[in-house]
N, CA and C of each residue as an Amber inpcrd file, in Angstrom:
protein
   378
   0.8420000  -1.1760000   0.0000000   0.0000000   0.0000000   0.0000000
   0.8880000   1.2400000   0.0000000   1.3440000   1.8390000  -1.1810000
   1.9680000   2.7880000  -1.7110000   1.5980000   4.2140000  -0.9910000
  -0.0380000   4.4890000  -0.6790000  -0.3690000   6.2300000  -0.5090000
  -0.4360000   5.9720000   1.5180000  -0.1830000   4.6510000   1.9590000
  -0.3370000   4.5090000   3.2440000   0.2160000   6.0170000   3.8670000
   1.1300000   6.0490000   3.7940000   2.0100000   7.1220000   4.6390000
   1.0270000   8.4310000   3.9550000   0.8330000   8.8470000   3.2840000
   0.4530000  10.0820000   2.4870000  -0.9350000  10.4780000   3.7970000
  -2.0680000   9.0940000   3.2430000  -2.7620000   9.1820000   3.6500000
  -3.1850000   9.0200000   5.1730000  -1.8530000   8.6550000   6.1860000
  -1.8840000   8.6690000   7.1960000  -1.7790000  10.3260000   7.8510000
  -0.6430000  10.7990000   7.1370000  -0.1070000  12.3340000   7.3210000
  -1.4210000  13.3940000   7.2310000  -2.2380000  12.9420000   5.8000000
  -3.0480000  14.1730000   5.8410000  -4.5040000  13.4820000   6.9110000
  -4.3180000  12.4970000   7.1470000  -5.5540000  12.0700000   8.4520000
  -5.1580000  12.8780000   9.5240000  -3.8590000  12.5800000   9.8790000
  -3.5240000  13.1640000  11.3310000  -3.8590000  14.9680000  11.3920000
  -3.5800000  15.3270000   9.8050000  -3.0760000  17.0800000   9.9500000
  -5.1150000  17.2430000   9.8240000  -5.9020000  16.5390000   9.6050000
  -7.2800000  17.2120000   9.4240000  -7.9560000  16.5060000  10.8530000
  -7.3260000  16.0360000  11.7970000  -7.9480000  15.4320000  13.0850000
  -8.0800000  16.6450000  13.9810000  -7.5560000  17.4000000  13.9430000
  -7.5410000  18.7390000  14.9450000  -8.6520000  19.4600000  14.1940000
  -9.7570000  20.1940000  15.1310000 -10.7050000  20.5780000  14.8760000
 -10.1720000  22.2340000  14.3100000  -9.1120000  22.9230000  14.9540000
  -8.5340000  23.9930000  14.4500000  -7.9390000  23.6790000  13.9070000
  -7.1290000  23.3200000  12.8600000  -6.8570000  22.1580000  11.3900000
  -7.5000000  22.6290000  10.8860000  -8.8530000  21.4070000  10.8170000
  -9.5870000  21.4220000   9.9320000 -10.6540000  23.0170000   9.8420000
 -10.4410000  24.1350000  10.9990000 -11.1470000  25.0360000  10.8150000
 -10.4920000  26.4240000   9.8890000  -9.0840000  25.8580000   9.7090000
  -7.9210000  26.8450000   8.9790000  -8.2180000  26.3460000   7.3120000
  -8.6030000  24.7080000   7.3710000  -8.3600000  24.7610000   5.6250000
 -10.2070000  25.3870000   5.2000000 -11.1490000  25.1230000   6.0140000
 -11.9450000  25.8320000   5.2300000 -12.3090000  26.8940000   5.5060000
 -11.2840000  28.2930000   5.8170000 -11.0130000  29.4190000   5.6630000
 -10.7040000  29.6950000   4.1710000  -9.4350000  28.8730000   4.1890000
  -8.4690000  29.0660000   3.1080000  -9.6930000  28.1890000   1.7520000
 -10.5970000  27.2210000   2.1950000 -11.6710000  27.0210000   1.0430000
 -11.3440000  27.9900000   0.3520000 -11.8390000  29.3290000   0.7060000
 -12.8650000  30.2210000   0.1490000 -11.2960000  31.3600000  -0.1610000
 -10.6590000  31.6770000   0.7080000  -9.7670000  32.6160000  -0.2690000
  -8.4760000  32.2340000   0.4320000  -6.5090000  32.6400000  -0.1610000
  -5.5460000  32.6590000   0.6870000  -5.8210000  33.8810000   1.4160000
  -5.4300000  33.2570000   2.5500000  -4.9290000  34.1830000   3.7930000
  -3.7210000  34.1610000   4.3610000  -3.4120000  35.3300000   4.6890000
  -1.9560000  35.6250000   5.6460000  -1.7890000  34.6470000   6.5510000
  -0.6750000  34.5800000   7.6840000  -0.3860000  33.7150000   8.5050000
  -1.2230000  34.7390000  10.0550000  -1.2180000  35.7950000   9.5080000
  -1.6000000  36.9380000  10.2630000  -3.1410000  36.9030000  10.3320000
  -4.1760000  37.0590000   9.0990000  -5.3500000  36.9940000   9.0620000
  -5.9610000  35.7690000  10.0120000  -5.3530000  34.4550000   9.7180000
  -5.4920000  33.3180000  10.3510000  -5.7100000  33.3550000  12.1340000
  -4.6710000  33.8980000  12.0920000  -4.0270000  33.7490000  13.4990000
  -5.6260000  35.1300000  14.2610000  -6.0650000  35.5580000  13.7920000
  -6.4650000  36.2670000  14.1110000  -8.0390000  36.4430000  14.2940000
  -8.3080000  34.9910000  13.9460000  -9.6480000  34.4700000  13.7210000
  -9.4800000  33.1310000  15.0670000  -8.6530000  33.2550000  15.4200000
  -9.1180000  32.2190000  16.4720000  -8.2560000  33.1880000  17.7460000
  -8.7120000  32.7010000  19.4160000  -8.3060000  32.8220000  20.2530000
  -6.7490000  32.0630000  20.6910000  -6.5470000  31.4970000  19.9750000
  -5.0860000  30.7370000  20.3630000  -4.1420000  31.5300000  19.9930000
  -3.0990000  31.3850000  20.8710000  -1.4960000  32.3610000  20.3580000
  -1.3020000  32.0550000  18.7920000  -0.3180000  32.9580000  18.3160000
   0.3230000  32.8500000  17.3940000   1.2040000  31.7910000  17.0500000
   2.0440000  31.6830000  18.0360000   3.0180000  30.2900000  17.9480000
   1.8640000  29.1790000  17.9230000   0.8590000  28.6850000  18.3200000
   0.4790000  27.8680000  17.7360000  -0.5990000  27.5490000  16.6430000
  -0.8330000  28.6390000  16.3280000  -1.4870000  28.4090000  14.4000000
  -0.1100000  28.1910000  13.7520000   0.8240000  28.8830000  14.3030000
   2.0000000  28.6670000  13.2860000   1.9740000  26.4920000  13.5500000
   1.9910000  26.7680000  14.1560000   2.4870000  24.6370000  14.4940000
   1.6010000  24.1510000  13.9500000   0.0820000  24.7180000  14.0320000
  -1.1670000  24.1540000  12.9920000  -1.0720000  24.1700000  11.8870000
  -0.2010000  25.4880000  11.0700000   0.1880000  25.9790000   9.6900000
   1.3030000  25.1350000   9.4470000   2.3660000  24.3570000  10.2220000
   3.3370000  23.9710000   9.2170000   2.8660000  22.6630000   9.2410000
   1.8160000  21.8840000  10.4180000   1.1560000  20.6360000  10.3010000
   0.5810000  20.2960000   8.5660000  -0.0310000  21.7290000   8.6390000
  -0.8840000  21.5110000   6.9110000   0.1450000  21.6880000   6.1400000
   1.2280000  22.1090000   6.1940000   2.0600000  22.4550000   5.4970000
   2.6150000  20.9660000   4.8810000   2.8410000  20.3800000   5.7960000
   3.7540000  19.5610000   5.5280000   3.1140000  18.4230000   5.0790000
   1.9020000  18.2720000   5.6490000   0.7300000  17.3320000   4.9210000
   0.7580000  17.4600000   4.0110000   0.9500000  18.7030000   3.3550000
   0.6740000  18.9220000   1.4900000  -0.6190000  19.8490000   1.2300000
  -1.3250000  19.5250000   2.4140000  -2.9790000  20.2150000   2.3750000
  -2.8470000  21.9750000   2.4790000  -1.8940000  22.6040000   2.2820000
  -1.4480000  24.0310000   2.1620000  -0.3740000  24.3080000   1.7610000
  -0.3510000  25.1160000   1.0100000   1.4460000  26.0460000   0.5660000
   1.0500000  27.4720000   1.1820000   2.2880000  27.5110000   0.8430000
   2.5690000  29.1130000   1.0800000   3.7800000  29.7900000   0.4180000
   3.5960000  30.8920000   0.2640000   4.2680000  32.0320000  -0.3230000
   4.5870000  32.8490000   0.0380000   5.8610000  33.2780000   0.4140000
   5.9270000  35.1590000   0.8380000   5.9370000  35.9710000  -0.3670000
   5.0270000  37.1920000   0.6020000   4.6540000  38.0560000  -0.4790000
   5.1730000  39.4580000   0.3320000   6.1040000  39.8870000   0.3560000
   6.6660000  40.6160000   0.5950000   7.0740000  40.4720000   2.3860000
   6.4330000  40.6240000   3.2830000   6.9350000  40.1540000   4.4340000
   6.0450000  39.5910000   5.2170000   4.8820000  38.7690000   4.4910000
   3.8050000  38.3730000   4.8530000   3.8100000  37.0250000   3.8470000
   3.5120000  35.8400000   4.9200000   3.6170000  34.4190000   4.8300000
   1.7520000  34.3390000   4.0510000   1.3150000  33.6160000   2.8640000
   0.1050000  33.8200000   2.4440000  -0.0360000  32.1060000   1.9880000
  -1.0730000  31.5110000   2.8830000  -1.2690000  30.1810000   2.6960000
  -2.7180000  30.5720000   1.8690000  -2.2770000  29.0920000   1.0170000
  -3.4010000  28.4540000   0.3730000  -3.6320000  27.2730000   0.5990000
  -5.2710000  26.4610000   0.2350000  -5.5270000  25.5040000  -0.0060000
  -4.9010000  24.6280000  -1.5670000  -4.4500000  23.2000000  -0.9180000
  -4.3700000  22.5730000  -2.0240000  -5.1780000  20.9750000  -1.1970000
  -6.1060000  20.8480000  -2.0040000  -7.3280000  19.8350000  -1.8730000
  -6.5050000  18.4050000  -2.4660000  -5.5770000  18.3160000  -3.2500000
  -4.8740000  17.1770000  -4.1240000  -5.0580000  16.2060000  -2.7120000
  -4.2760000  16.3250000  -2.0820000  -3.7160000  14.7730000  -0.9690000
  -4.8030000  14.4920000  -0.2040000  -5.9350000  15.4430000  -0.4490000
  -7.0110000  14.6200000   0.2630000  -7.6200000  13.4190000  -0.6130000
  -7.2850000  13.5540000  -1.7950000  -7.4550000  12.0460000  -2.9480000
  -7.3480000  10.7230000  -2.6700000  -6.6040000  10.3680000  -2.4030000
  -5.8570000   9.3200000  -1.7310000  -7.4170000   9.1580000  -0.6170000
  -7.6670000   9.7710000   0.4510000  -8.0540000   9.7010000   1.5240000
  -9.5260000   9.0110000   1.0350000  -9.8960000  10.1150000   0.1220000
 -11.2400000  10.5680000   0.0030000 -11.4930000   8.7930000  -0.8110000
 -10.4300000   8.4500000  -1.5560000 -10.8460000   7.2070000  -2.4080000
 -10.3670000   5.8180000  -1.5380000  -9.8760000   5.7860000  -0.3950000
  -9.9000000   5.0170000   0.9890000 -11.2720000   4.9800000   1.7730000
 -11.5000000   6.0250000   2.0610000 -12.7260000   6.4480000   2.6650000
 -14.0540000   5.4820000   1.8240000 -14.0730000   5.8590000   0.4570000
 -15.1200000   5.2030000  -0.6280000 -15.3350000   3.8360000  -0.6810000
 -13.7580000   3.0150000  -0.8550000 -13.5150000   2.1590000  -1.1170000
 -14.1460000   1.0520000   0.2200000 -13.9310000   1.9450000   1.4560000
 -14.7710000   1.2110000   2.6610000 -15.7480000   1.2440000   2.8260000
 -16.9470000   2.4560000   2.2210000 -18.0160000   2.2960000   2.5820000
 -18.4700000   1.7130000   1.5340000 -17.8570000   1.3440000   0.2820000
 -18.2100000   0.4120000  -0.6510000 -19.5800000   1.2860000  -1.7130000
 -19.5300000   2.1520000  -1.4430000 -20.6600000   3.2570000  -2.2530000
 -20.4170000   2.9060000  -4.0120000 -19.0220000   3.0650000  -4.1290000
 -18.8110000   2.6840000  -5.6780000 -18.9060000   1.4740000  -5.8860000
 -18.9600000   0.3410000  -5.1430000 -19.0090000  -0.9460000  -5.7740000
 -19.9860000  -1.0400000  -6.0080000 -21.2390000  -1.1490000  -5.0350000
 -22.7090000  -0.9750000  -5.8090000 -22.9110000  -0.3050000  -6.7480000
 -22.9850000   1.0280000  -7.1590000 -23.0710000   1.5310000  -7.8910000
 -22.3210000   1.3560000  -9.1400000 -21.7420000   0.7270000  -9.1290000
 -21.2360000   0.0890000 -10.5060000 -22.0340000  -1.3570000 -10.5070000
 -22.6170000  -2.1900000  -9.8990000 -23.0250000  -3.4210000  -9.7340000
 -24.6450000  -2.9410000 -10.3110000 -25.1710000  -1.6560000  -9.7420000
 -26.5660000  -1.5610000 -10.0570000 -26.3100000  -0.6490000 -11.3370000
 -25.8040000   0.3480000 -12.1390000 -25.2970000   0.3240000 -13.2850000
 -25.2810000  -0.9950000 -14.4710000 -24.4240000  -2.0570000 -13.6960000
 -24.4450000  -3.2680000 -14.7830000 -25.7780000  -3.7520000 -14.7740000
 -26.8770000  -3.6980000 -13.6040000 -28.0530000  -4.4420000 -13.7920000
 -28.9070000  -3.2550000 -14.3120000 -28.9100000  -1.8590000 -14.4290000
 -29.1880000  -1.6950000 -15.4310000 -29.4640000  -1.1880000 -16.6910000
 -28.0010000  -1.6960000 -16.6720000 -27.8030000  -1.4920000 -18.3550000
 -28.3470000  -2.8960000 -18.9970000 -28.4810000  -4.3070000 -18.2390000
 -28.9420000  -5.6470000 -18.1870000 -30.2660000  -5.4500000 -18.8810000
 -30.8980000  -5.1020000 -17.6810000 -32.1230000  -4.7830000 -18.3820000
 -32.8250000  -4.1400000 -19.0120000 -32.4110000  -2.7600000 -19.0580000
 -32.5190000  -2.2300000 -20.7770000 -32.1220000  -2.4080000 -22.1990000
 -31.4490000  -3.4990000 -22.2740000 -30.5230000  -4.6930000 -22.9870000
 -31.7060000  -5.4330000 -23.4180000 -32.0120000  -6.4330000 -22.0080000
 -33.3390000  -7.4390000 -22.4690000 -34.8390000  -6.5380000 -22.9730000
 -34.5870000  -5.6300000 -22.4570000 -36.2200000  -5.3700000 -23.2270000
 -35.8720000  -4.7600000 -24.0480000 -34.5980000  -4.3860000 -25.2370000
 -34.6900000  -4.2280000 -26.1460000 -34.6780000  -5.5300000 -27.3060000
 -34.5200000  -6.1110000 -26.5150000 -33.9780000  -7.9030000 -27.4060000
 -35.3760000  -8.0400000 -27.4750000 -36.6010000  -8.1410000 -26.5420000
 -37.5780000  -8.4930000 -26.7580000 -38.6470000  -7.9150000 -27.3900000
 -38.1290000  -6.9360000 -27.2940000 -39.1130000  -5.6540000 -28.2820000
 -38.6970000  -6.1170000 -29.9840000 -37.5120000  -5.9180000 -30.1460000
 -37.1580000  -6.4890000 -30.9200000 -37.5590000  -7.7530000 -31.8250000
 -37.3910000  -8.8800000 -31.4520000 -37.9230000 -10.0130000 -31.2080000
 -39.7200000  -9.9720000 -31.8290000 -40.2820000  -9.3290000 -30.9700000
 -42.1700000  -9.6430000 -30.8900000 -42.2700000 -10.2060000 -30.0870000
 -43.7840000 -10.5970000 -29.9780000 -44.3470000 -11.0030000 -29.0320000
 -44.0670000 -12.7040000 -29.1380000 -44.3830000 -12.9970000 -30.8270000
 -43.9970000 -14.2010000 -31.1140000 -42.1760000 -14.2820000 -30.5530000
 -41.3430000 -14.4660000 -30.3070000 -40.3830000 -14.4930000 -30.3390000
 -39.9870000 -14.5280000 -28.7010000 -40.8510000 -14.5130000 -27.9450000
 -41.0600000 -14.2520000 -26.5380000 -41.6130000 -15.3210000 -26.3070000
 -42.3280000 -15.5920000 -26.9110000 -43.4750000 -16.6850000 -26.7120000
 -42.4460000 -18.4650000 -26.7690000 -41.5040000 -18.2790000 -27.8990000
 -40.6470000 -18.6470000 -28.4090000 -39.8590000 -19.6460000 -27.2020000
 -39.2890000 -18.3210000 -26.3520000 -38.3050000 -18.3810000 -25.6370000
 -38.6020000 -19.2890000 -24.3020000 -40.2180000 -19.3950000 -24.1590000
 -40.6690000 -19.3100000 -22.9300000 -40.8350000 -21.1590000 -23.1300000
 -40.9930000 -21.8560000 -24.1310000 -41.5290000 -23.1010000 -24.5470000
 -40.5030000 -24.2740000 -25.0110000 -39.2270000 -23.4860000 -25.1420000
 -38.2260000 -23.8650000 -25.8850000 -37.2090000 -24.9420000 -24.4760000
């Protein structure tokens, strides 16, 4: 299991409820290290430890822009997670299973339309 580690890293960095309350800030636009810090009651030194957590997860970059640190969202490494996550609740396997049944049976009632009534009749005696 190749994305194990990936997907362990960005589990741990979105388990903290202030974590996960910094990336959907950054959803919606980048913000400073400053703007951030300034939306919650916790010191500075520790959004910074929350900021290099995402950082390093992959789930944020950042840029200086002149003397101001400006994180963004990057959604990529939650991929991995998001198709772990799927793969357990098994949502896509059905849905590909009820897909094949039916495409099945819009298949057979075109064969039988096809066919006639005689030709049905056929099938049933044979």
């Amino acid at each position: 299991m190749s994305y194990a580690l990936p997907v362990n890293e960005v589990a741990v960095a979105i388990a903290d409820p202030v974590r996960r309350h910094i990336l959907t800030m950054l959803r919606d636009e980048p913000l400073s290290a400053g703007d951030i810090a300034q939306r919650f009651t916790i010191s500075r030194p520790a959004i910074s430890r929350h900021l290099r957590v995402l950082r390093e997860s992959g789930l944020v970059r950042d840029e200086l822009v002149g003397r101001q640190r400006i994180y963004r969202l990057d959604p990529a490494p939650l991929a991995p997670l998001v198709g772990w996550l799927a793969g357990l609740a098994g949502t896509d396997r059905w849905e590909q299973h009820l897909d094949a049944l039916e495409t099945e049976v819009y298949r057979t009632r075109r064969e039988r339309r096809s066919r006639g009534p005689a030709g049905h009749r056929r099938e049933h005696t044979a």
